[in-house]
């Protein structure tokens, strides 16, 4: 009888654990473990849905590690924390051959972007790009007649969703997208893509990273807003 009960118990444990298969595929969602600080209301969590539902100052943040997404408690996601995510930062100016200055806050999470002697930089008349283990920054100049095609490609990209233009608060015409961005080296980072129709060129501004989506958003919006102000 004891042997029979043991077999039944083992069988139940095996069947219970069979449903947790781990990562289900980029863009389709991730099975999250039940751990303190991780909200797992459903078995599968769609990355784009999590991003779309993320709100500033709700005490939670989206975390992306390059493969899976988690939603965690975040004490810095609070407008009343003076030295937190929205505190004062040193701003660094990057000169580019594109003819624009890139002005970014040095939050500490993105400081490797300013180490051009350590990480190779592409700096030409048509592109400025740098990739580090934690961040990816890229601006590319395209032909002026490519705007509609680029917009259609981004709208059909299943790893991106369009964001409100009010997020960056600029009078310059632009389209803003957020989601999973594939970097030059083939890494999947979470972040933002800005499509800008200039007078004689179209610009694609990508900013993405590994880690806290809220940190990446602060860095990206600061840089993108200052970039738009130069048009």
CSV table of C-alpha atoms in Angstrom, one decimal:
chain,number,residue,atom,x,y,z
A,1,UNK,CA,0.0,0.0,0.0
A,2,UNK,CA,2.9,2.5,0.9
A,3,UNK,CA,4.5,1.7,-2.5
A,4,UNK,CA,1.3,2.4,-4.3
A,5,UNK,CA,0.8,5.7,-2.5
A,6,UNK,CA,4.4,6.8,-3.3
A,7,UNK,CA,3.9,6.0,-7.0
A,8,UNK,CA,0.6,8.1,-7.1
A,9,UNK,CA,2.3,11.0,-5.3
A,10,UNK,CA,5.3,11.0,-7.8
A,11,UNK,CA,2.8,10.9,-10.7
A,12,UNK,CA,0.9,13.9,-9.4
A,13,UNK,CA,4.0,15.9,-8.9
A,14,UNK,CA,5.2,15.1,-12.5
A,15,UNK,CA,1.8,16.1,-14.0
A,16,UNK,CA,1.7,19.3,-12.0
A,17,UNK,CA,5.1,20.4,-13.3
A,18,UNK,CA,4.5,19.5,-16.9
A,19,UNK,CA,2.7,22.8,-17.8
A,20,UNK,CA,5.7,25.0,-17.0
A,21,UNK,CA,7.8,24.9,-20.1
A,22,UNK,CA,9.8,28.0,-19.6
A,23,UNK,CA,10.3,30.5,-22.5
A,24,UNK,CA,7.7,30.1,-25.1
A,25,UNK,CA,9.2,32.3,-27.8
A,26,UNK,CA,10.0,35.9,-28.3
A,27,UNK,CA,7.0,38.0,-28.9
A,28,UNK,CA,4.6,35.2,-27.9
A,29,UNK,CA,5.2,35.5,-24.2
A,30,UNK,CA,7.2,34.0,-21.4
A,31,UNK,CA,6.2,31.7,-18.6
A,32,UNK,CA,7.1,33.4,-15.4
A,33,UNK,CA,8.0,31.6,-12.1
A,34,UNK,CA,6.0,32.2,-9.0
A,35,UNK,CA,8.6,34.2,-7.0
A,36,UNK,CA,8.2,37.1,-4.6
A,37,UNK,CA,7.9,40.4,-6.5
A,38,UNK,CA,7.0,38.7,-9.8
A,39,UNK,CA,3.4,39.1,-10.9
A,40,UNK,CA,2.2,36.0,-12.7
A,41,UNK,CA,-1.6,36.2,-13.0
A,42,UNK,CA,-1.6,34.1,-16.2
A,43,UNK,CA,0.6,31.2,-17.3
A,44,UNK,CA,1.8,33.1,-20.3
A,45,UNK,CA,2.7,36.8,-20.3
A,46,UNK,CA,2.8,38.5,-23.7
A,47,UNK,CA,5.7,40.9,-23.8
A,48,UNK,CA,3.9,43.6,-25.8
A,49,UNK,CA,0.9,43.4,-23.6
A,50,UNK,CA,3.1,43.9,-20.5
A,51,UNK,CA,4.7,46.9,-22.1
A,52,UNK,CA,1.4,48.4,-23.2
A,53,UNK,CA,0.0,48.1,-19.6
A,54,UNK,CA,3.1,49.5,-17.9
A,55,UNK,CA,2.4,52.9,-16.3
A,56,UNK,CA,4.7,55.4,-14.7
A,57,UNK,CA,4.6,55.8,-10.9
A,58,UNK,CA,2.6,52.6,-10.3
A,59,UNK,CA,5.3,51.1,-8.1
A,60,UNK,CA,6.0,48.3,-10.6
A,61,UNK,CA,8.5,47.9,-13.5
A,62,UNK,CA,9.0,45.6,-16.5
A,63,UNK,CA,12.3,43.8,-16.5
A,64,UNK,CA,13.8,42.3,-19.7
A,65,UNK,CA,16.9,40.0,-19.5
A,66,UNK,CA,17.2,39.4,-23.2
A,67,UNK,CA,15.0,36.3,-23.2
A,68,UNK,CA,12.1,36.7,-20.8
A,69,UNK,CA,10.1,39.5,-19.2
A,70,UNK,CA,9.1,40.0,-15.6
A,71,UNK,CA,7.0,42.5,-13.7
A,72,UNK,CA,8.5,43.4,-10.3
A,73,UNK,CA,7.9,45.8,-7.4
A,74,UNK,CA,10.0,48.9,-7.9
A,75,UNK,CA,10.4,51.5,-5.2
A,76,UNK,CA,12.0,53.9,-7.6
A,77,UNK,CA,8.8,54.0,-9.7
A,78,UNK,CA,7.5,56.8,-7.5
A,79,UNK,CA,7.4,60.5,-8.4
A,80,UNK,CA,8.1,61.4,-4.8
A,81,UNK,CA,11.6,59.8,-4.7
A,82,UNK,CA,13.7,62.9,-5.3
A,83,UNK,CA,17.0,61.0,-6.0
A,84,UNK,CA,15.4,58.2,-7.9
A,85,UNK,CA,14.8,57.5,-11.6
A,86,UNK,CA,13.7,61.1,-12.4
A,87,UNK,CA,16.3,62.8,-10.4
A,88,UNK,CA,19.1,65.1,-11.7
A,89,UNK,CA,21.6,63.5,-14.0
A,90,UNK,CA,24.7,64.6,-15.8
A,91,UNK,CA,24.1,65.0,-19.5
A,92,UNK,CA,26.7,63.9,-22.0
A,93,UNK,CA,26.9,65.3,-25.6
A,94,UNK,CA,28.0,63.0,-28.4
A,95,UNK,CA,29.1,64.7,-31.6
A,96,UNK,CA,28.2,62.8,-34.8
A,97,UNK,CA,29.0,63.0,-38.5
A,98,UNK,CA,25.3,63.0,-39.1
A,99,UNK,CA,25.3,66.7,-38.3
A,100,UNK,CA,23.4,66.2,-35.0
A,101,UNK,CA,24.4,66.2,-31.4
A,102,UNK,CA,23.2,63.4,-29.3
A,103,UNK,CA,22.5,64.5,-25.7
A,104,UNK,CA,21.9,61.7,-23.2
A,105,UNK,CA,21.5,61.5,-19.4
A,106,UNK,CA,24.2,59.5,-17.7
A,107,UNK,CA,22.1,57.4,-15.4
A,108,UNK,CA,24.8,54.9,-14.5
A,109,UNK,CA,23.0,52.1,-16.3
A,110,UNK,CA,24.0,53.5,-19.7
A,111,UNK,CA,27.4,54.9,-19.0
A,112,UNK,CA,29.1,52.4,-21.3
A,113,UNK,CA,27.7,54.2,-24.2
A,114,UNK,CA,30.2,57.0,-23.5
A,115,UNK,CA,33.2,54.6,-23.7
A,116,UNK,CA,33.9,54.9,-27.4
A,117,UNK,CA,37.5,53.6,-26.8
A,118,UNK,CA,36.0,50.3,-25.4
A,119,UNK,CA,33.0,49.7,-27.6
A,120,UNK,CA,33.3,50.2,-31.4
A,121,UNK,CA,31.3,53.2,-32.8
A,122,UNK,CA,29.9,53.5,-36.3
A,123,UNK,CA,30.1,57.2,-37.1
A,124,UNK,CA,29.4,58.1,-40.7
A,125,UNK,CA,27.4,60.7,-42.7
A,126,UNK,CA,24.5,58.2,-42.7
A,127,UNK,CA,24.7,56.4,-39.3
A,128,UNK,CA,25.8,56.7,-35.7
A,129,UNK,CA,25.6,53.4,-33.7
A,130,UNK,CA,27.1,52.0,-30.6
A,131,UNK,CA,26.3,48.7,-28.8
A,132,UNK,CA,27.3,47.7,-25.3
A,133,UNK,CA,26.3,44.6,-23.2
A,134,UNK,CA,23.5,46.7,-21.7
A,135,UNK,CA,22.5,49.3,-24.2
A,136,UNK,CA,22.1,49.9,-27.9
A,137,UNK,CA,22.0,53.4,-29.5
A,138,UNK,CA,21.5,53.8,-33.3
A,139,UNK,CA,20.5,56.6,-35.7
A,140,UNK,CA,20.3,56.0,-39.4
A,141,UNK,CA,19.6,58.4,-42.2
A,142,UNK,CA,17.4,57.1,-45.0
A,143,UNK,CA,16.1,58.6,-48.3
A,144,UNK,CA,13.2,61.0,-47.9
A,145,UNK,CA,10.9,58.9,-50.0
A,146,UNK,CA,11.2,55.9,-47.7
A,147,UNK,CA,9.0,57.2,-44.9
A,148,UNK,CA,5.8,55.4,-45.9
A,149,UNK,CA,7.6,52.1,-46.5
A,150,UNK,CA,9.4,52.3,-43.2
A,151,UNK,CA,6.2,53.2,-41.3
A,152,UNK,CA,4.4,50.2,-42.9
A,153,UNK,CA,7.3,47.9,-42.0
A,154,UNK,CA,7.2,49.0,-38.4
A,155,UNK,CA,3.4,48.8,-38.1
A,156,UNK,CA,3.5,45.2,-39.3
A,157,UNK,CA,6.4,44.2,-37.1
A,158,UNK,CA,5.0,41.8,-34.5
A,159,UNK,CA,7.6,42.7,-32.0
A,160,UNK,CA,6.7,46.4,-31.9
A,161,UNK,CA,3.7,48.4,-30.9
A,162,UNK,CA,3.0,52.0,-31.8
A,163,UNK,CA,3.1,54.5,-28.8
A,164,UNK,CA,1.4,57.8,-28.5
A,165,UNK,CA,3.3,60.7,-30.0
A,166,UNK,CA,2.5,62.7,-26.8
A,167,UNK,CA,4.9,60.5,-24.9
A,168,UNK,CA,7.9,62.6,-26.2
A,169,UNK,CA,6.0,65.9,-26.4
A,170,UNK,CA,7.5,67.4,-29.5
A,171,UNK,CA,6.0,69.5,-32.2
A,172,UNK,CA,8.2,67.8,-34.8
A,173,UNK,CA,6.3,65.1,-36.7
A,174,UNK,CA,7.3,61.6,-35.7
A,175,UNK,CA,6.2,58.1,-35.1
A,176,UNK,CA,7.1,56.3,-31.9
A,177,UNK,CA,7.3,52.5,-31.4
A,178,UNK,CA,8.2,50.3,-28.5
A,179,UNK,CA,9.0,46.6,-28.0
A,180,UNK,CA,11.8,44.2,-28.8
A,181,UNK,CA,14.6,45.7,-30.9
A,182,UNK,CA,17.2,43.5,-32.6
A,183,UNK,CA,20.6,45.1,-32.3
A,184,UNK,CA,23.5,45.1,-34.7
A,185,UNK,CA,25.0,42.0,-33.0
A,186,UNK,CA,21.7,40.1,-33.1
A,187,UNK,CA,20.8,40.6,-29.4
A,188,UNK,CA,17.2,41.2,-28.4
A,189,UNK,CA,16.8,44.3,-26.3
A,190,UNK,CA,13.7,46.2,-25.1
A,191,UNK,CA,13.3,49.8,-26.0
A,192,UNK,CA,12.1,52.4,-28.4
A,193,UNK,CA,12.2,53.3,-32.1
A,194,UNK,CA,11.6,56.8,-33.4
A,195,UNK,CA,10.7,57.4,-37.1
A,196,UNK,CA,11.3,61.0,-38.2
A,197,UNK,CA,10.5,62.6,-41.6
A,198,UNK,CA,13.1,65.4,-42.0
A,199,UNK,CA,13.2,68.0,-44.8
A,200,UNK,CA,15.5,65.9,-47.0
A,201,UNK,CA,15.9,62.6,-45.1
A,202,UNK,CA,14.1,60.1,-43.0
A,203,UNK,CA,15.7,59.2,-39.6
A,204,UNK,CA,15.4,56.0,-37.6
A,205,UNK,CA,16.4,56.5,-34.0
A,206,UNK,CA,16.6,53.3,-31.9
A,207,UNK,CA,17.4,53.1,-28.2
A,208,UNK,CA,17.2,49.8,-26.3
A,209,UNK,CA,18.7,47.9,-23.5
A,210,UNK,CA,18.7,45.0,-21.1
A,211,UNK,CA,17.2,45.5,-17.6
A,212,UNK,CA,14.5,47.9,-16.3
A,213,UNK,CA,12.2,49.2,-19.0
A,214,UNK,CA,11.5,52.3,-17.0
A,215,UNK,CA,15.2,53.2,-16.8
A,216,UNK,CA,15.5,52.6,-20.6
A,217,UNK,CA,12.4,54.8,-21.2
A,218,UNK,CA,13.8,57.7,-19.2
A,219,UNK,CA,17.1,57.6,-21.1
A,220,UNK,CA,15.4,57.1,-24.5
A,221,UNK,CA,12.9,59.9,-24.1
A,222,UNK,CA,15.5,62.4,-22.9
A,223,UNK,CA,17.7,61.6,-25.9
A,224,UNK,CA,14.9,61.5,-28.5
A,225,UNK,CA,13.3,64.7,-27.3
A,226,UNK,CA,16.6,66.6,-27.6
A,227,UNK,CA,17.2,65.1,-31.0
A,228,UNK,CA,13.8,66.2,-32.3
A,229,UNK,CA,14.5,69.7,-31.0
A,230,UNK,CA,17.3,70.1,-33.5
A,231,UNK,CA,15.0,69.9,-36.5
